[in-house]
XYZ file of C-alpha atoms in Angstrom:
558
model
C 11.182 -13.143 24.252
C 10.088 -11.114 21.241
C 7.840 -13.971 20.114
C 6.217 -14.054 23.547
C 5.591 -10.302 23.358
C 4.069 -10.635 19.921
C 1.862 -13.475 21.042
C 0.634 -11.391 23.961
C -0.085 -8.480 21.624
C -1.959 -10.784 19.271
C -4.092 -12.106 22.113
C -4.747 -8.607 23.411
C -5.665 -7.420 19.950
C -8.042 -10.319 19.501
C -9.685 -9.714 22.843
C -9.877 -5.926 22.728
C -10.038 -5.246 19.002
C -7.818 -2.748 17.212
C -5.696 -0.459 19.395
C -6.895 3.174 19.554
C -3.635 4.418 17.955
C -4.008 2.090 14.977
C -7.735 2.810 14.696
C -7.024 6.542 14.526
C -4.710 6.002 11.549
C -7.320 4.050 9.593
C -10.134 6.428 10.540
C -8.096 9.443 9.439
C -7.400 7.887 6.045
C -11.075 6.944 5.609
C -12.261 10.447 6.571
C -10.059 11.963 3.846
C -11.120 9.243 1.412
C -14.873 9.778 1.797
C -14.565 13.566 1.908
C -12.829 13.274 -1.466
C -15.648 10.993 -2.656
C -18.244 13.642 -1.762
C -16.372 16.461 -3.524
C -15.333 14.322 -6.495
C -18.859 12.937 -6.840
C -20.342 16.455 -6.906
C -17.873 17.459 -9.622
C -18.785 14.289 -11.513
C -22.456 15.271 -11.417
C -21.610 18.740 -12.783
C -19.653 17.069 -15.556
C -22.510 14.707 -16.408
C -25.096 17.515 -16.521
C -22.813 19.624 -18.698
C -22.054 16.708 -21.021
C -25.777 16.184 -21.506
C -26.259 19.852 -22.385
C -28.345 20.518 -19.260
C -25.943 22.815 -17.425
C -23.603 25.556 -18.581
C -20.560 25.788 -16.323
C -19.150 29.275 -15.594
C -15.974 30.378 -17.355
C -14.144 30.599 -14.010
C -14.730 26.885 -13.359
C -14.986 25.251 -16.736
C -15.691 21.679 -17.819
C -12.021 20.711 -18.171
C -11.144 22.059 -14.719
C -14.024 20.052 -13.300
C -12.857 16.958 -15.208
C -9.296 17.321 -13.886
C -10.395 17.859 -10.284
C -12.940 14.987 -10.513
C -10.216 12.608 -11.713
C -7.588 13.665 -9.182
C -10.025 13.543 -6.236
C -11.528 10.155 -7.053
C -8.676 8.339 -8.766
C -5.771 9.513 -6.630
C -7.319 10.608 -3.312
C -10.446 8.514 -2.695
C -9.027 5.157 -3.770
C -5.508 5.632 -2.379
C -6.639 6.794 1.059
C -9.224 4.008 1.238
C -6.649 1.372 0.270
C -4.157 2.548 2.875
C -6.759 2.935 5.640
C -8.110 -0.550 4.924
C -4.788 -2.332 4.682
C -3.244 -0.614 7.708
C -6.254 -1.896 9.697
C -5.576 -5.327 8.164
C -1.904 -5.225 9.181
C -2.831 -4.130 12.693
C -5.444 -6.860 13.113
C -3.602 -9.751 11.470
C -0.070 -9.018 12.702
C -0.728 -8.119 16.337
C -0.863 -4.312 16.173
C 1.312 -1.812 14.324
C 4.887 -1.224 15.482
C 5.440 2.266 16.968
C 7.819 3.198 14.138
C 5.293 1.984 11.559
C 2.627 4.193 13.135
C 5.031 7.116 12.907
C 5.687 6.328 9.235
C 1.920 6.126 8.601
C 1.462 9.646 9.979
C 4.467 11.039 8.080
C 3.049 9.471 4.900
C -0.364 10.958 5.700
C 1.154 14.433 6.105
C 3.146 14.161 2.875
C 0.150 13.030 0.876
C -2.114 15.763 2.241
C 0.556 18.420 1.600
C 1.051 17.069 -1.917
C -2.669 17.093 -2.686
C -3.046 20.673 -1.426
C -0.155 21.733 -3.691
C -1.731 19.889 -6.648
C -5.260 21.198 -6.092
C -4.378 24.916 -5.740
C -3.262 25.318 -9.397
C -6.270 23.254 -10.546
C -8.622 25.685 -8.793
C -6.681 28.623 -10.284
C -7.062 27.050 -13.755
C -3.292 26.639 -14.009
C -3.293 22.826 -14.115
C -6.200 21.792 -16.334
C -4.272 18.829 -17.719
C -6.753 16.004 -16.953
C -6.009 13.135 -14.602
C -3.404 11.791 -17.033
C -1.318 15.001 -16.891
C 1.242 13.907 -19.492
C 2.888 16.235 -22.046
C 2.564 18.183 -24.239
C -0.007 19.958 -22.029
C 1.897 21.628 -19.219
C 0.563 22.652 -15.816
C 1.993 25.035 -13.253
C 5.199 23.542 -11.738
C 3.458 23.632 -8.335
C 1.099 20.892 -9.566
C 4.041 18.569 -10.296
C 5.748 19.372 -6.976
C 2.497 18.264 -5.335
C 2.671 14.962 -7.216
C 6.222 14.415 -5.927
C 5.060 14.691 -2.317
C 2.142 12.331 -3.014
C 4.537 9.675 -4.321
C 6.937 10.166 -1.405
C 3.988 9.644 0.949
C 3.048 6.422 -0.844
C 6.619 5.141 -0.561
C 6.716 5.946 3.160
C 3.524 3.927 3.676
C 4.789 1.049 1.540
C 8.036 0.839 3.529
C 6.010 0.953 6.756
C 3.954 -2.012 5.573
C 7.071 -3.952 4.515
C 8.646 -3.289 7.920
C 5.533 -4.543 9.709
C 5.397 -7.761 7.681
C 9.162 -8.347 7.988
C 8.919 -7.988 11.764
C 6.108 -10.566 11.891
C 8.049 -12.991 9.690
C 11.114 -12.609 11.904
C 9.083 -13.528 14.967
C 7.097 -16.290 13.273
C 9.700 -18.162 11.256
C 8.378 -20.952 9.060
C 4.785 -19.685 9.187
C 2.740 -18.262 6.349
C 1.907 -14.571 6.534
C -1.860 -14.328 7.269
C -3.730 -14.172 3.992
C -5.022 -10.592 4.246
C -1.546 -9.355 5.220
C -0.291 -11.266 2.165
C -2.758 -9.287 0.033
C -1.498 -6.083 1.676
C 2.089 -7.027 0.819
C 1.142 -7.511 -2.837
C -0.685 -4.180 -2.987
C 2.180 -2.213 -1.422
C 4.731 -3.943 -3.693
C 2.664 -2.768 -6.675
C 2.208 0.716 -5.215
C 5.963 1.101 -4.776
C 7.221 -0.382 -8.041
C 4.274 0.923 -10.088
C 4.899 4.500 -8.922
C 8.570 4.490 -9.989
C 7.830 5.125 -13.714
C 5.484 8.045 -12.978
C 8.088 9.481 -10.596
C 10.668 9.465 -13.393
C 8.089 11.084 -15.680
C 7.324 13.873 -13.183
C 11.051 14.494 -12.635
C 11.359 14.879 -16.427
C 8.407 17.280 -16.555
C 9.423 19.644 -13.726
C 12.477 21.239 -15.491
C 10.359 21.488 -18.665
C 7.444 23.134 -16.816
C 9.890 25.530 -15.116
C 11.299 26.532 -18.504
C 14.782 25.172 -17.769
C 14.596 22.913 -20.832
C 12.746 23.804 -24.005
C 11.325 20.455 -25.088
C 10.337 17.067 -23.715
C 10.184 13.544 -25.142
C 6.408 13.078 -25.308
C 6.476 9.369 -26.193
C 8.748 8.559 -23.272
C 6.592 10.564 -20.854
C 3.355 8.903 -22.038
C 4.906 5.465 -21.744
C 6.144 6.086 -18.211
C 2.706 7.392 -17.237
C 0.866 4.331 -18.534
C 3.292 1.936 -16.869
C 1.903 3.504 -13.678
C -1.680 4.034 -14.861
C -2.155 0.425 -15.884
C -0.755 -0.777 -12.553
C -3.009 1.543 -10.573
C -6.131 0.013 -12.133
C -5.046 -3.443 -11.103
C -4.142 -2.287 -7.576
C -7.812 -1.352 -7.140
C -8.744 -4.771 -8.458
C -6.385 -6.527 -6.037
C -7.870 -4.582 -3.095
C -11.366 -5.692 -4.125
C -10.243 -9.291 -4.675
C -8.864 -9.433 -1.117
C -12.376 -8.900 0.242
C -13.924 -11.330 -2.265
C -11.604 -14.183 -1.309
C -11.346 -13.664 2.449
C -14.206 -11.561 3.831
C -17.241 -12.462 1.723
C -17.022 -16.237 2.482
C -17.082 -15.461 6.219
C -20.091 -13.146 5.857
C -22.132 -15.807 4.041
C -21.140 -18.448 6.611
C -18.725 -20.365 4.363
C -15.051 -21.228 4.149
C -12.280 -19.847 1.975
C -11.344 -21.493 -1.299
C -7.836 -22.986 -1.561
C -5.229 -20.913 0.301
C -2.588 -21.930 -2.254
C -4.726 -20.798 -5.193
C -5.437 -17.491 -3.442
C -1.729 -16.809 -2.984
C -0.948 -17.843 -6.571
C -3.629 -15.410 -7.820
C -2.009 -12.615 -5.777
C 1.431 -13.482 -7.166
C 0.127 -13.539 -10.747
C -1.617 -10.191 -10.326
C 1.609 -8.711 -8.930
C 4.059 -10.037 -11.523
C 1.844 -9.438 -14.575
C 0.520 -5.995 -13.722
C 3.142 -3.423 -14.668
C 3.840 -4.923 -18.130
C 0.792 -4.386 -20.292
C 0.674 -0.601 -20.040
C 1.283 -0.184 -23.765
C -2.235 -1.344 -24.551
C -3.259 2.186 -23.524
C -1.060 3.415 -26.411
C -2.151 0.858 -28.951
C -2.835 3.479 -31.648
C 0.222 5.600 -30.820
C 2.844 5.940 -33.562
C 6.503 5.117 -33.031
C 5.963 1.798 -31.240
C 6.875 -1.414 -33.035
C 3.979 -3.799 -33.694
C 5.912 -6.610 -32.002
C 6.035 -4.560 -28.788
C 2.318 -3.822 -29.008
C 1.508 -7.507 -29.504
C 3.703 -8.419 -26.536
C 1.797 -5.985 -24.338
C -1.558 -7.176 -25.642
C -0.588 -10.690 -24.565
C 0.539 -9.423 -21.166
C -2.707 -7.473 -20.731
C -4.818 -10.487 -21.652
C -2.771 -12.638 -19.261
C -4.489 -10.814 -16.378
C -7.589 -12.710 -17.482
C -6.176 -16.001 -16.158
C -6.133 -15.062 -12.446
C -9.500 -13.349 -12.998
C -11.016 -16.571 -14.349
C -9.480 -18.502 -11.431
C -11.111 -15.993 -9.070
C -14.502 -16.351 -10.759
C -14.343 -20.145 -10.411
C -13.189 -19.946 -6.776
C -15.856 -17.483 -5.717
C -18.794 -19.228 -7.356
C -17.554 -22.521 -5.924
C -17.628 -20.976 -2.435
C -21.098 -19.528 -3.061
C -22.567 -22.815 -4.279
C -20.962 -24.947 -1.578
C -22.129 -22.607 1.188
C -25.637 -22.236 -0.227
C -26.082 -26.001 -0.652
C -24.998 -26.557 2.960
C -27.849 -24.215 3.895
C -30.342 -26.299 1.934
C -29.995 -24.786 -1.516
C -30.955 -27.056 -4.413
C -31.290 -27.035 -8.179
C -28.991 -25.618 -10.820
C -29.606 -21.967 -9.925
C -32.158 -21.874 -7.093
C -29.394 -22.279 -4.482
C -28.680 -18.588 -5.141
C -31.746 -17.835 -3.002
C -29.894 -19.120 0.076
C -27.281 -16.373 -0.156
C -27.804 -13.392 2.220
C -29.012 -10.838 -0.335
C -30.349 -8.574 2.412
C -26.899 -8.165 3.993
C -25.146 -5.134 2.472
C -21.748 -6.606 3.403
C -22.519 -9.363 0.862
C -24.813 -7.571 -1.585
C -22.399 -4.752 -2.480
C -19.331 -6.937 -3.232
C -21.519 -9.523 -4.995
C -22.858 -6.919 -7.439
C -19.272 -5.686 -7.801
C -18.188 -9.194 -8.834
C -21.025 -9.513 -11.340
C -20.114 -6.106 -12.808
C -16.602 -7.370 -13.412
C -17.947 -9.762 -16.078
C -18.887 -6.981 -18.567
C -16.059 -4.827 -17.193
C -13.449 -7.494 -17.908
C -14.944 -8.176 -21.336
C -14.684 -4.452 -22.137
C -11.050 -4.524 -21.043
C -10.366 -7.348 -23.512
C -11.976 -5.260 -26.276
C -9.680 -2.333 -25.539
C -6.575 -4.515 -25.393
C -7.032 -5.786 -28.945
C -5.734 -3.787 -31.882
C -8.710 -4.046 -34.242
C -11.427 -3.644 -31.598
C -9.574 -0.760 -29.983
C -9.695 1.124 -33.294
C -13.497 1.287 -32.933
C -13.685 2.580 -29.379
C -10.430 4.494 -28.954
C -10.910 7.949 -27.415
C -14.697 7.573 -27.395
C -17.117 7.623 -24.467
C -16.927 3.823 -24.511
C -13.595 4.079 -22.664
C -15.182 6.260 -19.965
C -18.041 3.762 -19.614
C -15.579 0.880 -19.274
C -13.621 2.792 -16.645
C -16.746 3.501 -14.602
C -18.015 -0.057 -14.674
C -14.666 -1.507 -13.594
C -13.393 1.098 -11.124
C -16.750 2.672 -10.213
C -18.571 -0.618 -9.736
C -16.266 -3.628 -9.336
C -13.749 -1.835 -7.132
C -15.727 0.984 -5.505
C -18.847 -1.037 -4.694
C -16.564 -3.551 -2.970
C -14.969 -0.682 -1.023
C -18.481 0.379 0.049
C -19.267 -3.183 1.176
C -16.042 -3.271 3.210
C -17.075 -0.053 5.007
C -20.089 -1.705 6.627
C -17.857 -3.906 8.819
C -14.506 -2.060 8.749
C -15.787 1.304 9.982
C -17.746 -0.181 12.934
C -14.725 -2.385 13.745
C -12.202 0.462 13.937
C -14.715 2.729 15.698
C -15.833 0.262 18.378
C -19.407 0.434 17.113
C -21.935 -1.882 15.437
C -23.821 -2.088 12.170
C -27.487 -1.644 13.037
C -30.339 -3.225 10.996
C -31.420 0.315 10.042
C -27.956 1.169 8.688
C -27.797 -2.180 6.895
C -31.111 -1.339 5.191
C -29.771 2.073 4.212
C -26.695 0.350 2.799
C -28.896 -1.933 0.676
C -30.778 1.125 -0.634
C -27.456 2.832 -1.383
C -26.246 -0.231 -3.280
C -29.431 -0.232 -5.383
C -29.057 3.487 -6.189
C -25.423 2.937 -7.141
C -26.151 -0.099 -9.295
C -29.060 1.457 -11.191
C -27.166 4.744 -11.594
C -24.134 2.955 -12.982
C -26.268 0.892 -15.389
C -27.775 4.104 -16.778
C -24.533 6.082 -16.894
C -22.017 3.440 -17.898
C -24.453 1.742 -20.286
C -25.206 4.983 -22.119
C -21.480 5.850 -22.247
C -20.691 2.494 -23.859
C -23.454 2.884 -26.445
C -22.872 6.521 -27.346
C -19.155 5.725 -27.605
C -19.923 3.085 -30.223
C -21.837 5.795 -32.110
C -18.685 7.913 -32.155
C -19.162 10.372 -29.288
C -15.677 11.451 -28.129
C -14.486 11.502 -24.552
C -12.852 14.430 -22.741
C -15.076 17.015 -24.434
C -17.795 19.228 -23.034
C -21.243 19.270 -24.625
C -21.264 20.210 -28.286
C -23.467 19.527 -31.284
C -20.604 20.283 -33.678
C -22.689 23.013 -35.419
C -25.823 20.865 -35.219
C -24.286 17.995 -37.116
C -26.866 15.218 -37.503
C -24.562 12.546 -36.056
C -23.750 14.640 -33.010
C -27.444 15.430 -32.428
C -28.214 11.688 -32.426
C -26.072 11.321 -29.278
C -28.348 13.560 -27.190
C -30.888 10.928 -26.009
C -28.073 8.736 -24.682
C -26.434 11.712 -22.965
C -29.720 12.306 -21.127
C -29.463 8.762 -19.703
C -25.883 9.635 -18.704
C -27.198 12.632 -16.729
C -29.922 10.532 -15.062
C -27.343 7.927 -14.079
C -24.994 10.600 -12.725
C -27.810 12.041 -10.591
C -28.622 8.621 -9.105
C -24.928 8.057 -8.401
C -24.706 11.386 -6.574
C -27.603 10.299 -4.348
C -25.625 7.101 -3.749
C -22.528 9.121 -2.822
C -24.465 11.228 -0.296
C -25.975 8.123 1.339
C -22.599 6.363 1.467
C -20.750 9.318 2.972
C -23.539 9.716 5.558
C -23.314 5.997 6.385
C -19.527 6.077 6.858
C -19.565 9.115 9.175
C -22.595 7.813 11.068
C -20.952 4.425 11.663
C -17.707 6.149 12.678
C -19.111 8.623 15.193
C -22.800 8.044 15.983
C -23.705 4.336 15.707
C -24.321 2.416 18.960
C -21.131 1.305 20.681
C -20.254 -2.372 20.662
C -17.933 -4.984 19.238
C -17.784 -5.788 15.546
C -15.909 -8.780 14.202
C -13.119 -8.458 11.636
C -14.512 -11.097 9.244
C -11.815 -13.497 8.018
C -13.023 -16.841 6.691
C -11.126 -19.985 7.642
C -9.791 -22.419 5.069
C -11.619 -25.730 4.517
C -10.923 -28.438 7.122
C -9.450 -30.734 4.456
C -7.432 -27.957 2.778
C -4.067 -28.988 1.348
C -1.091 -27.451 3.131
C 0.144 -24.313 1.389
C 3.704 -24.688 0.030
C 6.231 -22.371 1.651
C 7.701 -21.136 -1.640
C 4.700 -18.820 -1.843
C 6.379 -16.762 0.901
C 9.436 -15.976 -1.192
C 8.660 -12.374 -2.040
C 12.220 -11.792 -3.216
C 11.671 -14.351 -5.983
C 8.256 -12.875 -6.858
C 9.726 -9.376 -7.191
C 12.626 -10.632 -9.353
C 10.149 -12.330 -11.726
C 8.077 -9.134 -11.804
C 11.128 -7.019 -12.659
C 12.175 -9.470 -15.395
C 8.732 -9.146 -16.990
C 8.901 -5.362 -16.687
C 12.317 -5.419 -18.385
C 10.950 -7.684 -21.141
C 8.159 -5.255 -21.871
C 9.869 -1.898 -21.480
C 13.657 -1.962 -21.963
C 13.695 -2.238 -25.775
C 10.989 0.397 -26.518
C 12.326 2.869 -23.949
C 15.879 2.560 -25.297
C 14.415 3.113 -28.768
C 12.531 6.236 -27.576
C 15.772 7.652 -26.143
C 18.247 6.657 -28.862
C 15.963 7.539 -31.779
C 14.006 10.190 -29.938
C 11.193 11.967 -31.807
C 11.349 15.773 -31.983
C 10.773 17.171 -28.507
C 7.684 19.189 -27.701
C 7.501 22.627 -26.088
C 4.854 23.080 -23.351
C 1.273 23.765 -24.494
C -1.560 25.384 -22.589
C -4.734 24.391 -24.434
C -7.231 25.880 -22.017
């Protein structure tokens, strides 16, 4: 009986599109996400102009406050709300509509996250939490900031459990079948969100008594390690979200078929099990960590390259096969047959190309000797912006041009598509200027996390100025891109012509090999993931606790 009900819901969903209740959830998350993008982007521009020496920020809203707010708004709010809005629409579409209790959990999670962000932002505005996005000791913020983080994590867990419940219900009613591929991606992302946020939760629970003054000192090494176990995972969650669109949506938009379903699921599994270990490469120059542990984490970090190379092969295979079917010839001229004028393809395609230098930069930072050159320089900021700001975010933008019309019952007009292409060009050129100059000036020694300074007119510091001007130009172009993108999202949500928009999911090839059912065993995947986490973290964390370094009192450096 339940199966019959589900089947009816699936048919209704297919015929009528997303239900209004489910659409409202996704729209609400996207509204918060793109509002955060606008505010965070503006703060980023202020940062860029200050860093180039073109703007003096007032003492009541200084560079480090701006940096903290920019990071929190874009790294925690924009990306998280986009991911949840996108994947809850996926779960609704692919699994026959959200269950009533899952909808309720989505709204409870929404409320908790908003409440948590308000709590976290108030002390930032009051200059009581200028601790950067990384917020680990010994710098200590107002306790209210950390209470806000607790509510944010609780909201994430509520949403993850809602997603697990939705998938479990579908599996119960569709025994023996494979979870639809995009819902499979969603499962992987929420597994990472839940398990990846556990270390940072422990860290915040350590910090709160310290920030309240109940304990005098804190184990800084342990706190940093717990943070990066989360921070490293978060980066790869963004990557997995982008990859979901590359594998499933982009082939449909260009008129092709998906690459192997089995390979796609194996890539998801690999990205899930290998993500949390590897966080130590962010601490590669930290003292107190055995070299053997660092080497282990370097290997685990580099292991992420394998599924990335598999993805590169799969995607370019799909592109070539589709283009040749459309008459493309030659070694490279078949590229002309791809729909470069369609923003739904152009934006994620540029995002994929950007991942080539972005991934190479990640390899540089994972290696001990190369990391010595770029550690704590602007290079790291440039790498971050080309991977998150281009590979992930430009894919998110591309997703908007079909997702927002789909959940809003509207259509993408040729005029809006053209505006999207212009936005993509602004974003790409801006990122080339900004990220490129950050990479170069970082190699020349310019530090990150500092406002503009010539270090008493030191000749080396003065030589950075021309590159910092390019940084400011790039930041300005990116801000124009932000304004266009936010306008496009709200226009498509509320003002575009009404109509039906397809949820683009490419089919597998006709001669595709049947996907083995062991890929559905999420219990096994999670056990393997936890074993790898234990391999990477148990020994060093026990060492940090048993032979703990001297604890640190709280510092307020601003």
